[in-house]
Amino acid sequence: MRRKRVLNYNIIYALLAVIGIVVTIIASLNPYERDVHMVRNGVQSYDTGWEYKNNRINTFDMCNLPLKLDRNAYQDMTVRKLLGSESKDGTYIMYRSKHAENHVFVGNKEVYTYGDRMSPLFPLPGSAWIIIPLHDDYQGQYLTVKLHRIESKYGGIMEEAVIGDRADLLEKLLTENLLGLISCFIIGFASVLLLFLGIIEYRMVNTCNLFYLSAFTLVVFIWSMNETHCTQLFFGNMETVSILTYEAIAFLPMPIISYFKNSRHKKVKETCNAVAIVPVINYALLNGLHFLGAFDMSELLILTHITIFITAGSICVAHIRSGAIIGKKNENGMPELTSIGFIVLAVSAFIDIGHYYASSFVDASRYCRIGLLVFVLLLAVDTMHVTLSDELDLRRAEVYKSLAFTDNLTGLGNRQAYEQEIERIDEREELLEHLVVGMLDLNNLKRTNDSMGHAEGDRYIISSSGFVQKYFGKIAKLYRIGGDEFAVIFTGHDSDVYFETEANMFDDIMKDGGQDINFAYGSAVFNHITDRNAGDTIRRADAKMYDSKRKYKHKAGDV
């Protein structure tokens, strides 16, 4: 029953992912987005004609960019510029902002909000660029940027502004923010790599763990790319990018829950089953309330944060309670890297969520990116370690099973393997109907052992089994079922193949100097009238073999 429940949630998660894609596509149908107006000379400077003022006064002073501030600068400022004929559909203004909270207005309408902060260790350089799409009806209105929480120690808040079409600005972003984009594409490459590894894992051990990890990493890639603003140029408007970001963040807990449902720890499994419904509820509310017009997705981000807090916190507690962190749960006596990585990720996410609300609802995902990189790295290492260990155990078990069902002297199947094969044939009617059995008993083995020693007797057994295998090895299964007894099991659809091989074997024996054969032999085909099962066919073949042996002994003078 539990297995079915897990499967149903995975299907629900997949359907929600499809819904998120549809929502993004609908949002991308921007009524403003028409033919792109090309700027002939590429990106052009937009540094002149700006005005600025301290927010505590009403007087604007003229300025050109870069707008530099000394250490005694104001903490809140407004910078604006009157839009003229350059404001056209398909054209963008892109300005570089340093370490401030940005609220962008066209007239009285707020069109953009962004908080640019220094990212520790793993910054995305593109986050400094603010991209504003322009439209025909913006002409004659002020483009106003209200800057808050300016960190004057960095010496500037607006360094430059440019205007151009989508292709021109994308080229500028790609060349100037190469390091940040490379870090995003590394995450994207990891997602593709994990997908291929997931296919290998599924074929080897029939589990989907790496598929869930690949989906999680893909969502992280989408989220990170949105932070560089390159996706805004692809979609043409910030609203689409924002919706895509909110959808991606809301989807983040789902592959993680699916991944940890396959945890080796019972408490973690139970916790994931308990919280699996939480992101589903959040996703439904996020999209439902947005399309009803009750709230924007940005206003509903608090629900997603609560969902992340509940799911991540619960899974962290479950890992700690299960002993995965402080216990010795693997063969090396070391804590699980997956558990450590996930707790690092959860803690970094909690820090950023707190930072988000403490910083007036601006973007704050810096520490979380570090946690994500650590988590993905440790998760990939641990998952591959577990997968390879499982595969090694499986191969080891197969070796032990092979040894248990193999005759040490001849390499043929032993009596246990023979009996298992007979049971399998009895269970499958199509095999039974085409069954042919050959029974062999070596002649003079006891005489060989007594007169020449057991070593020579072993060589006699090996050479005899090799002789039979030379003929029947490619079409049937051979078993050594006793000291000098062998069985040949044929289940092919054409019994004539078996008897042709049998005839060829005896022809070669007769051509070999006319010497006596070294085994007694008898064969029988399953008869659906007289035989109830494979055992009846074997008994008839056995009877023929013993009749052959009696004739051989009579010929040799033993009787």
XYZ file of C-alpha atoms in Angstrom:
559
model
C 0.000 0.000 0.000
C 2.825 2.398 0.838
C 4.487 1.729 -2.495
C 1.328 2.810 -4.282
C 1.165 6.005 -2.252
C 4.713 6.964 -3.234
C 3.956 6.327 -6.880
C 0.817 8.469 -6.781
C 2.690 11.428 -5.302
C 5.357 11.163 -7.968
C 2.637 11.316 -10.619
C 1.099 14.355 -8.906
C 4.487 16.081 -8.809
C 4.972 15.401 -12.525
C 1.542 16.866 -13.317
C 2.339 19.971 -11.260
C 5.565 20.403 -13.205
C 3.544 20.347 -16.436
C 1.155 22.932 -14.964
C 4.119 25.160 -14.092
C 5.363 24.963 -17.673
C 1.909 25.868 -19.008
C 1.635 28.799 -16.594
C 5.007 30.124 -17.725
C 4.046 29.804 -21.383
C 0.810 31.714 -20.759
C 2.709 34.434 -18.890
C 5.181 34.738 -21.745
C 2.376 35.791 -24.123
C 3.136 39.427 -23.412
C 0.790 41.810 -25.291
C 3.643 44.316 -25.514
C 6.009 41.851 -27.146
C 5.912 42.487 -30.882
C 8.639 42.752 -33.475
C 11.951 43.688 -31.907
C 13.172 47.133 -32.997
C 16.828 46.713 -33.862
C 19.347 49.333 -32.790
C 21.650 49.568 -35.759
C 24.834 50.249 -33.881
C 24.219 47.662 -31.154
C 24.183 48.664 -27.503
C 24.243 52.429 -27.045
C 25.198 54.447 -23.998
C 22.328 55.853 -21.921
C 24.431 57.647 -19.299
C 23.374 61.240 -19.908
C 20.342 63.291 -18.888
C 19.655 61.739 -15.484
C 18.463 63.542 -12.348
C 19.037 62.571 -8.731
C 18.005 63.687 -5.257
C 18.103 62.753 -1.615
C 14.750 61.199 -0.681
C 14.396 63.614 2.217
C 14.173 66.609 -0.149
C 12.184 67.362 -3.294
C 14.820 69.067 -5.425
C 16.417 67.118 -8.274
C 19.905 67.890 -9.581
C 21.128 66.967 -13.036
C 23.802 64.270 -13.323
C 25.409 61.844 -15.716
C 26.417 58.274 -14.963
C 28.400 56.894 -13.304
C 26.818 58.322 -10.193
C 29.535 58.216 -7.539
C 28.940 58.714 -3.829
C 31.403 59.334 -1.063
C 31.303 57.669 2.351
C 28.997 60.373 3.689
C 26.399 59.761 0.991
C 22.704 59.442 1.669
C 21.259 55.993 2.350
C 18.131 56.591 0.224
C 18.124 58.302 -3.161
C 16.012 58.663 -6.284
C 17.419 58.707 -9.821
C 15.207 59.380 -12.820
C 15.209 60.147 -16.536
C 12.475 61.321 -18.905
C 11.782 58.752 -21.617
C 11.523 59.987 -25.173
C 11.294 58.417 -28.608
C 13.848 55.774 -27.642
C 11.106 54.003 -25.674
C 9.859 51.419 -28.177
C 8.445 47.944 -28.014
C 11.296 45.428 -28.070
C 13.860 47.869 -26.659
C 15.445 47.601 -23.210
C 17.248 49.845 -20.769
C 19.879 48.038 -18.741
C 21.673 49.771 -15.900
C 24.275 48.520 -13.439
C 23.386 49.017 -9.793
C 25.773 48.455 -6.915
C 24.683 47.181 -3.509
C 21.309 48.804 -3.092
C 17.640 47.957 -3.008
C 16.085 48.976 -6.337
C 12.458 49.940 -6.933
C 11.860 50.934 -10.551
C 8.821 52.949 -11.668
C 7.507 54.166 -15.006
C 5.264 57.070 -14.103
C 3.504 55.918 -10.936
C 3.586 52.220 -11.818
C 6.240 50.047 -10.178
C 7.638 47.743 -12.867
C 10.585 46.141 -11.089
C 12.024 45.404 -7.646
C 15.462 44.006 -7.002
C 17.937 43.911 -4.137
C 21.539 43.757 -5.267
C 23.922 42.533 -2.568
C 27.419 41.195 -2.569
C 27.323 37.378 -2.815
C 29.923 35.647 -0.620
C 32.188 33.005 -2.198
C 29.984 32.276 -5.223
C 28.679 35.585 -6.630
C 26.744 35.775 -9.866
C 28.215 38.895 -11.513
C 25.114 39.406 -13.678
C 23.016 40.241 -10.639
C 24.325 43.833 -10.806
C 22.529 44.472 -14.098
C 18.912 45.658 -13.912
C 16.962 45.174 -17.171
C 13.816 47.199 -17.868
C 11.746 46.496 -21.005
C 10.459 49.649 -22.703
C 7.203 50.143 -24.596
C 5.707 52.745 -26.888
C 3.294 54.045 -24.239
C 6.167 54.838 -21.841
C 7.178 57.870 -23.932
C 6.836 61.144 -22.057
C 6.988 59.459 -18.629
C 9.814 59.346 -16.098
C 11.792 56.175 -15.562
C 12.397 56.477 -11.822
C 14.760 54.341 -9.735
C 14.315 54.570 -5.961
C 17.412 53.288 -4.215
C 17.339 52.189 -0.577
C 19.903 50.807 1.856
C 22.801 52.127 -0.209
C 26.133 50.795 1.020
C 28.254 53.863 0.456
C 31.495 52.107 1.343
C 31.475 50.662 -2.188
C 31.604 54.177 -3.664
C 28.764 54.112 -6.183
C 25.177 53.087 -6.871
C 24.652 53.466 -10.630
C 27.719 52.909 -12.741
C 26.355 52.931 -16.285
C 23.207 52.533 -18.360
C 22.806 51.250 -21.903
C 19.929 50.887 -24.339
C 19.523 48.277 -27.042
C 17.508 45.383 -28.344
C 17.387 41.880 -26.890
C 20.275 40.418 -28.895
C 22.587 43.370 -28.185
C 22.025 43.286 -24.444
C 22.314 39.498 -24.316
C 25.690 39.706 -26.015
C 26.819 42.270 -23.442
C 25.625 40.081 -20.551
C 27.327 37.005 -21.960
C 30.659 38.763 -22.353
C 30.644 40.662 -19.065
C 29.116 38.005 -16.807
C 30.898 34.968 -18.126
C 31.918 33.627 -14.706
C 28.397 33.746 -13.302
C 26.923 32.150 -16.407
C 29.548 29.410 -16.339
C 28.545 28.575 -12.766
C 24.913 28.300 -13.934
C 25.790 26.087 -16.865
C 27.856 23.848 -14.590
C 24.664 23.242 -12.626
C 22.790 22.653 -15.901
C 25.465 20.226 -17.092
C 25.246 18.436 -13.752
C 21.505 18.021 -14.307
C 22.036 16.428 -17.735
C 24.851 14.234 -16.402
C 22.715 13.071 -13.507
C 19.934 12.253 -15.967
C 22.212 9.897 -17.890
C 23.555 8.423 -14.656
C 19.940 7.988 -13.569
C 19.269 5.908 -16.684
C 22.280 3.727 -15.830
C 21.177 3.471 -12.202
C 17.650 2.485 -13.215
C 18.933 -0.265 -15.508
C 21.345 -1.541 -12.855
C 19.298 -1.452 -9.661
C 15.832 -0.335 -10.850
C 15.689 2.843 -8.726
C 14.978 6.459 -9.719
C 17.049 8.337 -7.131
C 19.274 10.086 -9.641
C 16.259 11.093 -11.739
C 14.920 13.017 -8.734
C 18.333 14.570 -8.185
C 18.477 15.549 -11.857
C 15.045 17.216 -11.623
C 16.103 19.094 -8.494
C 19.330 20.296 -10.128
C 17.415 21.377 -13.253
C 15.127 23.550 -11.127
C 18.180 25.057 -9.437
C 19.622 25.788 -12.882
C 16.440 27.598 -13.949
C 16.404 29.572 -10.724
C 20.091 30.546 -11.046
C 19.723 31.537 -14.692
C 16.817 33.816 -13.780
C 19.049 35.544 -11.248
C 21.491 36.493 -14.027
C 18.663 38.273 -15.958
C 19.592 36.517 -19.211
C 16.243 34.725 -19.190
C 14.480 38.087 -19.052
C 15.930 38.893 -22.460
C 14.755 35.526 -23.836
C 11.194 35.931 -22.555
C 11.011 39.652 -23.200
C 9.469 40.729 -19.895
C 10.243 40.488 -16.224
C 6.794 39.185 -15.295
C 7.463 35.899 -17.074
C 10.830 35.545 -15.405
C 9.286 36.249 -12.000
C 6.528 33.663 -12.508
C 9.078 31.113 -13.724
C 11.180 31.812 -10.629
C 8.234 31.461 -8.235
C 7.136 28.234 -9.960
C 10.670 26.824 -9.736
C 11.075 27.705 -6.043
C 7.673 26.186 -5.255
C 8.692 22.996 -7.081
C 12.023 22.630 -5.246
C 10.743 20.516 -2.295
C 9.047 17.929 -4.538
C 12.059 16.081 -6.038
C 13.781 16.259 -2.650
C 10.828 14.539 -0.982
C 10.738 11.904 -3.744
C 14.466 11.342 -3.325
C 14.360 10.887 0.438
C 11.327 8.592 0.224
C 13.860 5.997 -0.892
C 16.110 6.650 2.102
C 17.493 3.660 3.960
C 16.267 5.239 7.205
C 12.736 4.421 8.279
C 12.164 7.729 10.104
C 13.169 9.728 7.000
C 10.807 7.678 4.827
C 7.919 8.164 7.230
C 8.575 11.913 7.434
C 8.641 12.293 3.637
C 5.350 10.413 3.334
C 3.849 12.703 5.974
C 4.955 15.999 4.365
C 4.529 14.939 0.715
C 1.176 16.732 0.497
C 2.542 20.067 1.765
C 4.199 21.286 -1.493
C 1.141 20.107 -3.437
C -1.114 22.360 -1.334
C 1.319 25.252 -1.681
C 1.545 24.810 -5.459
C -2.231 24.751 -5.805
C -2.661 27.883 -3.680
C 0.172 29.713 -5.449
C -1.317 29.238 -8.914
C -4.990 29.258 -7.939
C -4.912 32.535 -6.008
C -2.718 34.123 -8.682
C -5.125 33.311 -11.519
C -8.123 34.341 -9.445
C -6.451 37.727 -9.091
C -6.577 37.607 -5.285
C -2.797 37.832 -4.883
C 0.331 38.107 -7.003
C 2.856 35.296 -6.811
C 5.306 37.645 -5.126
C 2.812 38.174 -2.309
C 2.332 34.404 -1.989
C 6.053 33.704 -1.724
C 5.603 33.508 2.047
C 3.584 30.298 1.511
C 6.454 28.784 -0.429
C 8.874 29.800 2.294
C 6.652 28.175 4.925
C 6.505 25.032 2.770
C 10.297 24.942 2.461
C 10.630 25.505 6.199
C 8.206 22.672 7.034
C 9.561 20.108 4.563
C 13.265 20.897 4.949
C 13.013 21.211 8.727
C 11.094 17.955 9.072
C 13.536 16.020 6.901
C 16.502 17.492 8.793
C 15.008 16.448 12.133
C 14.282 12.980 10.733
C 17.902 12.585 9.630
C 19.164 13.615 13.047
C 16.720 11.310 14.867
C 17.627 8.394 12.617
C 21.308 8.739 13.530
C 22.446 9.541 9.992
C 24.473 12.522 11.228
C 26.030 11.347 14.472
C 25.612 7.596 14.025
C 27.783 5.160 12.116
C 25.478 4.146 9.323
C 27.794 2.982 6.582
C 30.526 0.400 6.287
C 33.221 3.035 6.813
C 31.732 4.224 10.093
C 31.162 7.714 8.651
C 28.010 9.878 8.690
C 26.094 10.014 5.397
C 27.209 12.757 3.053
C 23.634 13.161 1.791
C 22.349 13.970 5.266
C 25.162 16.433 5.951
C 24.695 18.127 2.560
C 20.955 18.450 3.014
C 21.306 20.002 6.460
C 23.835 22.498 5.047
C 21.327 23.333 2.304
C 18.429 23.679 4.740
C 20.384 25.936 7.110
C 21.519 28.176 4.235
C 17.927 28.386 2.978
C 16.654 29.334 6.441
C 19.308 32.074 6.674
C 18.309 33.488 3.293
C 14.600 33.360 4.088
C 15.258 35.353 7.245
C 17.450 37.740 5.279
C 14.708 38.146 2.689
C 12.158 39.432 5.210
C 14.722 41.471 7.119
C 15.692 43.294 3.914
C 12.261 44.571 2.859
C 11.338 41.680 0.559
C 14.190 41.906 -1.922
C 16.024 39.033 -3.548
C 18.130 37.134 -1.044
C 19.366 33.742 -2.203
C 23.099 34.139 -1.751
C 23.874 31.665 0.998
C 21.353 29.245 -0.456
C 23.388 29.022 -3.653
C 26.388 27.948 -1.630
C 24.257 25.389 0.194
C 22.906 24.105 -3.107
C 26.382 23.572 -4.541
C 27.496 21.757 -1.391
C 24.338 19.647 -1.304
C 24.449 18.662 -4.975
C 28.127 17.750 -4.713
C 27.751 15.636 -1.561
C 24.484 14.139 -2.773
C 26.008 13.083 -6.079
C 29.054 11.563 -4.368
C 26.968 9.722 -1.791
C 24.385 8.534 -4.325
C 27.034 7.162 -6.649
C 28.765 5.526 -3.695
C 25.533 3.844 -2.608
C 24.667 2.856 -6.169
C 28.081 1.356 -6.825
C 28.011 -0.402 -3.441
C 24.588 -1.863 -4.229
C 25.791 -2.958 -7.642
C 28.895 -4.524 -6.073
C 26.733 -6.383 -3.560
C 24.466 -7.532 -6.384
C 27.394 -8.766 -8.444
C 28.879 -10.457 -5.380
C 25.571 -12.173 -4.712
C 25.447 -13.314 -8.330
C 28.945 -14.755 -8.009
C 28.013 -16.610 -4.820
C 24.835 -17.861 -6.465
C 26.819 -18.993 -9.489
C 29.260 -20.858 -7.262
C 26.404 -22.462 -5.352
C 24.868 -23.761 -8.586
C 28.095 -24.756 -10.403
C 29.977 -28.042 -10.285
C 33.537 -27.254 -9.204
C 35.182 -29.969 -11.306
C 33.499 -29.547 -14.703
C 32.050 -26.022 -14.552
C 28.628 -27.381 -15.484
C 25.506 -26.821 -13.442
C 25.305 -28.987 -10.338
C 22.385 -31.042 -9.032
C 20.874 -28.037 -7.224
C 20.866 -26.036 -10.458
C 19.422 -29.081 -12.288
C 16.525 -29.423 -9.838
C 15.826 -25.687 -10.002
C 15.699 -25.870 -13.807
C 13.251 -28.791 -13.689
C 10.993 -26.781 -11.348
C 11.128 -23.838 -13.733
C 10.172 -26.027 -16.678
C 7.233 -27.537 -14.788
C 5.947 -24.021 -14.043
C 6.024 -22.953 -17.714
C 3.876 -24.983 -20.051
C 5.578 -23.715 -23.221
C 8.937 -25.050 -21.994
C 7.485 -28.381 -20.929
C 5.871 -28.989 -24.320
C 9.248 -28.681 -26.103
C 11.294 -30.557 -23.496
C 13.930 -33.129 -24.547
C 16.022 -34.809 -21.840
C 19.284 -36.673 -22.310
C 20.751 -38.754 -19.435
C 24.398 -39.905 -19.403
C 26.320 -42.208 -17.075
C 30.086 -42.643 -17.442
C 31.306 -46.199 -17.880
C 34.311 -47.553 -16.005
C 34.752 -44.576 -13.682
C 35.150 -46.783 -10.607
C 37.640 -49.013 -12.460
C 39.615 -45.928 -13.474
C 39.698 -44.595 -9.920
C 40.763 -47.962 -8.500
C 43.425 -48.758 -11.066
C 44.823 -45.337 -11.950
C 43.884 -43.095 -9.043
C 41.282 -40.431 -8.419
C 43.277 -37.745 -10.239
C 43.019 -39.763 -13.425
C 39.343 -40.365 -12.660
C 38.829 -36.597 -12.418
C 40.521 -36.096 -15.776
C 38.254 -38.782 -17.183
C 35.180 -36.901 -15.885
C 36.443 -33.559 -17.242
C 37.280 -34.939 -20.704
C 33.952 -36.773 -20.954
C 31.935 -33.696 -19.929
C 33.921 -31.602 -22.397
C 33.174 -34.082 -25.146
C 29.420 -33.864 -24.499
C 29.539 -30.084 -24.104
C 31.245 -29.834 -27.494
C 28.015 -30.993 -29.094
C 25.228 -29.889 -26.785
C 26.742 -26.783 -25.160
C 25.275 -24.325 -27.679
C 21.731 -25.708 -27.831
C 21.019 -27.118 -24.354
C 21.923 -26.889 -20.664
C 24.266 -29.497 -19.174
C 24.374 -30.593 -15.540
C 26.539 -32.962 -13.519
C 23.950 -34.497 -11.193
C 26.132 -37.177 -9.573
C 29.663 -38.537 -9.517
C 29.408 -40.084 -12.989
C 25.934 -38.923 -14.019
C 25.082 -36.053 -16.368
C 21.873 -34.564 -17.728
C 21.171 -32.590 -20.909
C 18.066 -30.346 -20.860
C 16.770 -28.998 -24.170
C 13.728 -26.663 -24.382
C 14.104 -25.324 -27.903
C 11.150 -25.197 -30.243
C 12.616 -27.691 -32.750
C 13.442 -31.063 -31.184
C 14.931 -32.201 -34.529
C 17.916 -29.938 -33.760
C 18.574 -31.953 -30.618
C 18.398 -35.340 -32.317
C 20.568 -34.192 -35.232
C 23.201 -33.125 -32.695
C 22.812 -36.451 -30.913
C 23.302 -38.342 -34.181
C 26.380 -36.295 -35.075
C 27.907 -37.100 -31.691
C 27.479 -40.859 -32.129
C 28.697 -40.705 -35.734
C 31.917 -39.082 -34.540
C 32.290 -41.742 -31.840
C 31.941 -44.515 -34.423
C 34.474 -42.836 -36.721
C 37.045 -42.605 -33.925
C 38.629 -45.973 -34.506
C 35.525 -47.910 -33.534
C 36.466 -47.793 -29.862
C 33.854 -48.319 -27.161
C 31.869 -45.270 -26.084
C 32.719 -44.121 -22.568
C 29.192 -43.436 -21.373
C 25.754 -44.945 -21.368
C 23.112 -42.690 -22.851
C 19.350 -42.374 -23.164
C 17.016 -39.572 -24.284
C 13.269 -38.883 -24.279
C 10.868 -36.216 -25.571
C 8.012 -34.921 -23.434
C 4.804 -36.738 -24.330
C 1.697 -34.823 -23.328
C -0.292 -38.089 -23.228
C 1.943 -40.196 -20.996
C 3.963 -37.522 -19.133
C 2.413 -35.412 -16.399
C 5.562 -33.355 -15.790
C 9.260 -33.155 -16.558
C 9.962 -35.899 -14.019
C 8.088 -38.453 -16.122
C 10.157 -37.543 -19.178
C 13.370 -37.805 -17.143
C 12.376 -41.272 -15.879
C 11.861 -42.504 -19.430
C 15.241 -41.108 -20.485
C 16.802 -42.658 -17.397
C 15.318 -46.058 -18.268
C 16.844 -45.880 -21.762
C 20.194 -44.869 -20.277
C 20.224 -47.851 -17.883
C 19.250 -50.173 -20.732
C 22.233 -48.814 -22.658
C 24.469 -49.378 -19.648
C 23.340 -53.006 -19.282
C 24.122 -53.646 -22.941
C 27.563 -52.070 -22.529
C 28.379 -54.207 -19.478
C 27.207 -57.338 -21.275
C 29.387 -56.474 -24.243
C 32.388 -55.814 -21.984
C 31.947 -59.152 -20.195
C 31.076 -57.649 -16.841
C 27.786 -59.575 -16.644
